[in-house]
Amino acid sequence: MTLPRVAAAARSAAALPLVLAVAAIDVDDGRSTGVDDTAVLPVASAAKLLLLAEVARRLDSGELDPAAAVAVTEDDVVHGTGLLVRLSRRDWTVEDLCWLTASVSDNTATNALLRLVGPDSTARLARSLSLGALTVHDRVRDVRGPDVPPVFATGTARALAELVAHAARGSLVSPGASRRLLSWMRSNTDHTLAPALVSHDPYAACFPDPLPGGLLLANKTGTDPGVRSDAGVFIGERRVAYAVVAHWDTALGASTERAAVRAIRDVGRTLADYAAGPGGL
């Protein structure tokens, strides 16, 4: 399996009534491929990786204490994905909030972290990593009125894949920050998109070192009306960082959503086959 095969799988979605943006980067040799990978699209919760990267940077530098308590405010509380809105406690450590954001895409935890570090800090980090197309525009909201940004975040498949590649290489500001982000991504419970059709071990203790004869994964997904996104890294004989973003008109109905999910899963199979090495899966 070669990287061009990944692009070919993405192009097979060209006849569908949706945009399917794909970027794949070989973490070790730097080769890459992409389809519509510089198109700026809504990326939903996949952009929480940028927020988590900034928190990881501050924890590694000592600017933040992982055990420091953060009080969740009423403005932070929002429904949708997550657990905090359903729990009685209202104070959590910084690291607690990171695990919740990464593992179950907790929207309330996300808002608390974003309030803690400020949205401008995520923009500065994106610029420093040359990922300027990846932008967190606003906190997560239950309702988006005309006076707030229309979406939580936008970006490109290329920027998301490069962010993950930085973490996998240890070049996300520092090796320590990189390890933290990968560890949080490893806890993600949503494997329904790129890895859905792929045999992989979510719990192998050797992570991030390769599992002989198997595949490992760390990723972050996003879901909004008309959007599905998945950014992560498959680790096998090769390490491949990837991002897949599907965007479509919700007026087209549930059949288009199903087609988007199938297309992402097909790309995921090719990514995993590339990571598995010459012998394939």
PDB file of N, CA, C and O in Angstrom, residues 8-35:
ATOM      1  N   ALA A   8      -6.303   8.028  -3.697  1.00  0.00           N
ATOM      2  CA  ALA A   8      -7.263   7.413  -4.634  1.00  0.00           C
ATOM      3  C   ALA A   8      -8.553   7.058  -3.919  1.00  0.00           C
ATOM      4  O   ALA A   8      -9.652   7.215  -4.472  1.00  0.00           O
ATOM      5  N   ALA A   9      -8.444   6.566  -2.683  1.00  0.00           N
ATOM      6  CA  ALA A   9      -9.653   6.246  -1.920  1.00  0.00           C
ATOM      7  C   ALA A   9     -10.468   7.493  -1.652  1.00  0.00           C
ATOM      8  O   ALA A   9     -11.703   7.476  -1.693  1.00  0.00           O
ATOM      9  N   ALA A  10      -9.784   8.613  -1.388  1.00  0.00           N
ATOM     10  CA  ALA A  10     -10.502   9.873  -1.156  1.00  0.00           C
ATOM     11  C   ALA A  10     -11.182  10.349  -2.429  1.00  0.00           C
ATOM     12  O   ALA A  10     -12.323  10.830  -2.392  1.00  0.00           O
ATOM     13  N   ARG A  11     -10.492  10.213  -3.560  1.00  0.00           N
ATOM     14  CA  ARG A  11     -11.071  10.680  -4.825  1.00  0.00           C
ATOM     15  C   ARG A  11     -12.278   9.852  -5.247  1.00  0.00           C
ATOM     16  O   ARG A  11     -13.104  10.321  -6.036  1.00  0.00           O
ATOM     17  N   SER A  12     -12.394   8.652  -4.728  1.00  0.00           N
ATOM     18  CA  SER A  12     -13.544   7.820  -5.087  1.00  0.00           C
ATOM     19  C   SER A  12     -14.846   8.418  -4.587  1.00  0.00           C
ATOM     20  O   SER A  12     -15.925   8.044  -5.042  1.00  0.00           O
ATOM     21  N   ALA A  13     -14.738   9.370  -3.645  1.00  0.00           N
ATOM     22  CA  ALA A  13     -15.935  10.038  -3.134  1.00  0.00           C
ATOM     23  C   ALA A  13     -16.339  11.232  -3.981  1.00  0.00           C
ATOM     24  O   ALA A  13     -17.315  11.904  -3.665  1.00  0.00           O
ATOM     25  N   ALA A  14     -15.620  11.484  -5.072  1.00  0.00           N
ATOM     26  CA  ALA A  14     -15.869  12.689  -5.860  1.00  0.00           C
ATOM     27  C   ALA A  14     -17.286  12.749  -6.419  1.00  0.00           C
ATOM     28  O   ALA A  14     -17.833  13.831  -6.621  1.00  0.00           O
ATOM     29  N   ALA A  15     -17.879  11.594  -6.680  1.00  0.00           N
ATOM     30  CA  ALA A  15     -19.231  11.576  -7.246  1.00  0.00           C
ATOM     31  C   ALA A  15     -20.306  11.797  -6.183  1.00  0.00           C
ATOM     32  O   ALA A  15     -21.473  11.991  -6.518  1.00  0.00           O
ATOM     33  N   LEU A  16     -19.927  11.778  -4.910  1.00  0.00           N
ATOM     34  CA  LEU A  16     -20.896  11.966  -3.838  1.00  0.00           C
ATOM     35  C   LEU A  16     -21.203  13.450  -3.649  1.00  0.00           C
ATOM     36  O   LEU A  16     -20.374  14.308  -3.953  1.00  0.00           O
ATOM     37  N   PRO A  17     -22.385  13.770  -3.119  1.00  0.00           N
ATOM     38  CA  PRO A  17     -22.755  15.187  -2.924  1.00  0.00           C
ATOM     39  C   PRO A  17     -22.165  15.754  -1.644  1.00  0.00           C
ATOM     40  O   PRO A  17     -22.871  16.233  -0.754  1.00  0.00           O
ATOM     41  N   LEU A  18     -20.843  15.698  -1.530  1.00  0.00           N
ATOM     42  CA  LEU A  18     -20.173  16.187  -0.337  1.00  0.00           C
ATOM     43  C   LEU A  18     -18.722  16.499  -0.665  1.00  0.00           C
ATOM     44  O   LEU A  18     -18.202  16.084  -1.699  1.00  0.00           O
ATOM     45  N   VAL A  19     -18.084  17.252   0.215  1.00  0.00           N
ATOM     46  CA  VAL A  19     -16.642  17.482   0.134  1.00  0.00           C
ATOM     47  C   VAL A  19     -15.967  16.509   1.086  1.00  0.00           C
ATOM     48  O   VAL A  19     -16.359  16.411   2.256  1.00  0.00           O
ATOM     49  N   LEU A  20     -14.980  15.772   0.595  1.00  0.00           N
ATOM     50  CA  LEU A  20     -14.202  14.876   1.436  1.00  0.00           C
ATOM     51  C   LEU A  20     -12.738  15.301   1.335  1.00  0.00           C
ATOM     52  O   LEU A  20     -12.080  15.054   0.330  1.00  0.00           O
ATOM     53  N   ALA A  21     -12.261  15.976   2.380  1.00  0.00           N
ATOM     54  CA  ALA A  21     -10.878  16.463   2.408  1.00  0.00           C
ATOM     55  C   ALA A  21     -10.031  15.477   3.202  1.00  0.00           C
ATOM     56  O   ALA A  21     -10.407  15.075   4.307  1.00  0.00           O
ATOM     57  N   VAL A  22      -8.890  15.108   2.630  1.00  0.00           N
ATOM     58  CA  VAL A  22      -8.023  14.100   3.249  1.00  0.00           C
ATOM     59  C   VAL A  22      -6.572  14.568   3.186  1.00  0.00           C
ATOM     60  O   VAL A  22      -6.126  15.072   2.149  1.00  0.00           O
ATOM     61  N   ALA A  23      -5.855  14.382   4.293  1.00  0.00           N
ATOM     62  CA  ALA A  23      -4.409  14.593   4.312  1.00  0.00           C
ATOM     63  C   ALA A  23      -3.780  13.425   5.054  1.00  0.00           C
ATOM     64  O   ALA A  23      -4.311  12.962   6.072  1.00  0.00           O
ATOM     65  N   ALA A  24      -2.656  12.920   4.535  1.00  0.00           N
ATOM     66  CA  ALA A  24      -1.922  11.835   5.178  1.00  0.00           C
ATOM     67  C   ALA A  24      -0.439  12.151   5.114  1.00  0.00           C
ATOM     68  O   ALA A  24       0.069  12.553   4.073  1.00  0.00           O
ATOM     69  N   ILE A  25       0.251  11.974   6.237  1.00  0.00           N
ATOM     70  CA  ILE A  25       1.673  12.304   6.346  1.00  0.00           C
ATOM     71  C   ILE A  25       2.405  11.124   6.969  1.00  0.00           C
ATOM     72  O   ILE A  25       2.048  10.676   8.077  1.00  0.00           O
ATOM     73  N   ASP A  26       3.421  10.615   6.268  1.00  0.00           N
ATOM     74  CA  ASP A  26       4.291   9.621   6.873  1.00  0.00           C
ATOM     75  C   ASP A  26       5.139  10.340   7.918  1.00  0.00           C
ATOM     76  O   ASP A  26       5.942  11.217   7.584  1.00  0.00           O
ATOM     77  N   VAL A  27       4.945   9.984   9.179  1.00  0.00           N
ATOM     78  CA  VAL A  27       5.571  10.718  10.274  1.00  0.00           C
ATOM     79  C   VAL A  27       7.093  10.645  10.199  1.00  0.00           C
ATOM     80  O   VAL A  27       7.788  11.600  10.555  1.00  0.00           O
ATOM     81  N   ASP A  28       7.625   9.536   9.696  1.00  0.00           N
ATOM     82  CA  ASP A  28       9.066   9.310   9.762  1.00  0.00           C
ATOM     83  C   ASP A  28       9.837   9.819   8.554  1.00  0.00           C
ATOM     84  O   ASP A  28      10.952  10.319   8.704  1.00  0.00           O
ATOM     85  N   ASP A  29       9.254   9.723   7.362  1.00  0.00           N
ATOM     86  CA  ASP A  29      10.015  10.196   6.193  1.00  0.00           C
ATOM     87  C   ASP A  29       9.455  11.473   5.591  1.00  0.00           C
ATOM     88  O   ASP A  29      10.035  12.038   4.658  1.00  0.00           O
ATOM     89  N   GLY A  30       8.326  11.952   6.116  1.00  0.00           N
ATOM     90  CA  GLY A  30       7.793  13.236   5.688  1.00  0.00           C
ATOM     91  C   GLY A  30       6.981  13.219   4.414  1.00  0.00           C
ATOM     92  O   GLY A  30       6.407  14.240   4.034  1.00  0.00           O
ATOM     93  N   ARG A  31       6.906  12.076   3.730  1.00  0.00           N
ATOM     94  CA  ARG A  31       6.083  12.032   2.515  1.00  0.00           C
ATOM     95  C   ARG A  31       4.623  12.268   2.874  1.00  0.00           C
ATOM     96  O   ARG A  31       4.171  11.896   3.950  1.00  0.00           O
ATOM     97  N   SER A  32       3.902  12.870   1.943  1.00  0.00           N
ATOM     98  CA  SER A  32       2.510  13.177   2.239  1.00  0.00           C
ATOM     99  C   SER A  32       1.675  13.131   0.970  1.00  0.00           C
ATOM    100  O   SER A  32       2.199  13.147  -0.143  1.00  0.00           O
ATOM    101  N   THR A  33       0.383  13.066   1.180  1.00  0.00           N
ATOM    102  CA  THR A  33      -0.561  13.142   0.072  1.00  0.00           C
ATOM    103  C   THR A  33      -1.820  13.816   0.588  1.00  0.00           C
ATOM    104  O   THR A  33      -2.042  13.919   1.798  1.00  0.00           O
ATOM    105  N   GLY A  34      -2.630  14.291  -0.335  1.00  0.00           N
ATOM    106  CA  GLY A  34      -3.858  14.939   0.089  1.00  0.00           C
ATOM    107  C   GLY A  34      -4.831  15.128  -1.051  1.00  0.00           C
ATOM    108  O   GLY A  34      -4.450  15.135  -2.223  1.00  0.00           O
ATOM    109  N   VAL A  35      -6.089  15.267  -0.703  1.00  0.00           N
ATOM    110  CA  VAL A  35      -7.161  15.588  -1.637  1.00  0.00           C
ATOM    111  C   VAL A  35      -8.005  16.682  -0.993  1.00  0.00           C
ATOM    112  O   VAL A  35      -8.502  16.493   0.137  1.00  0.00           O
TER     113      VAL A  35
END
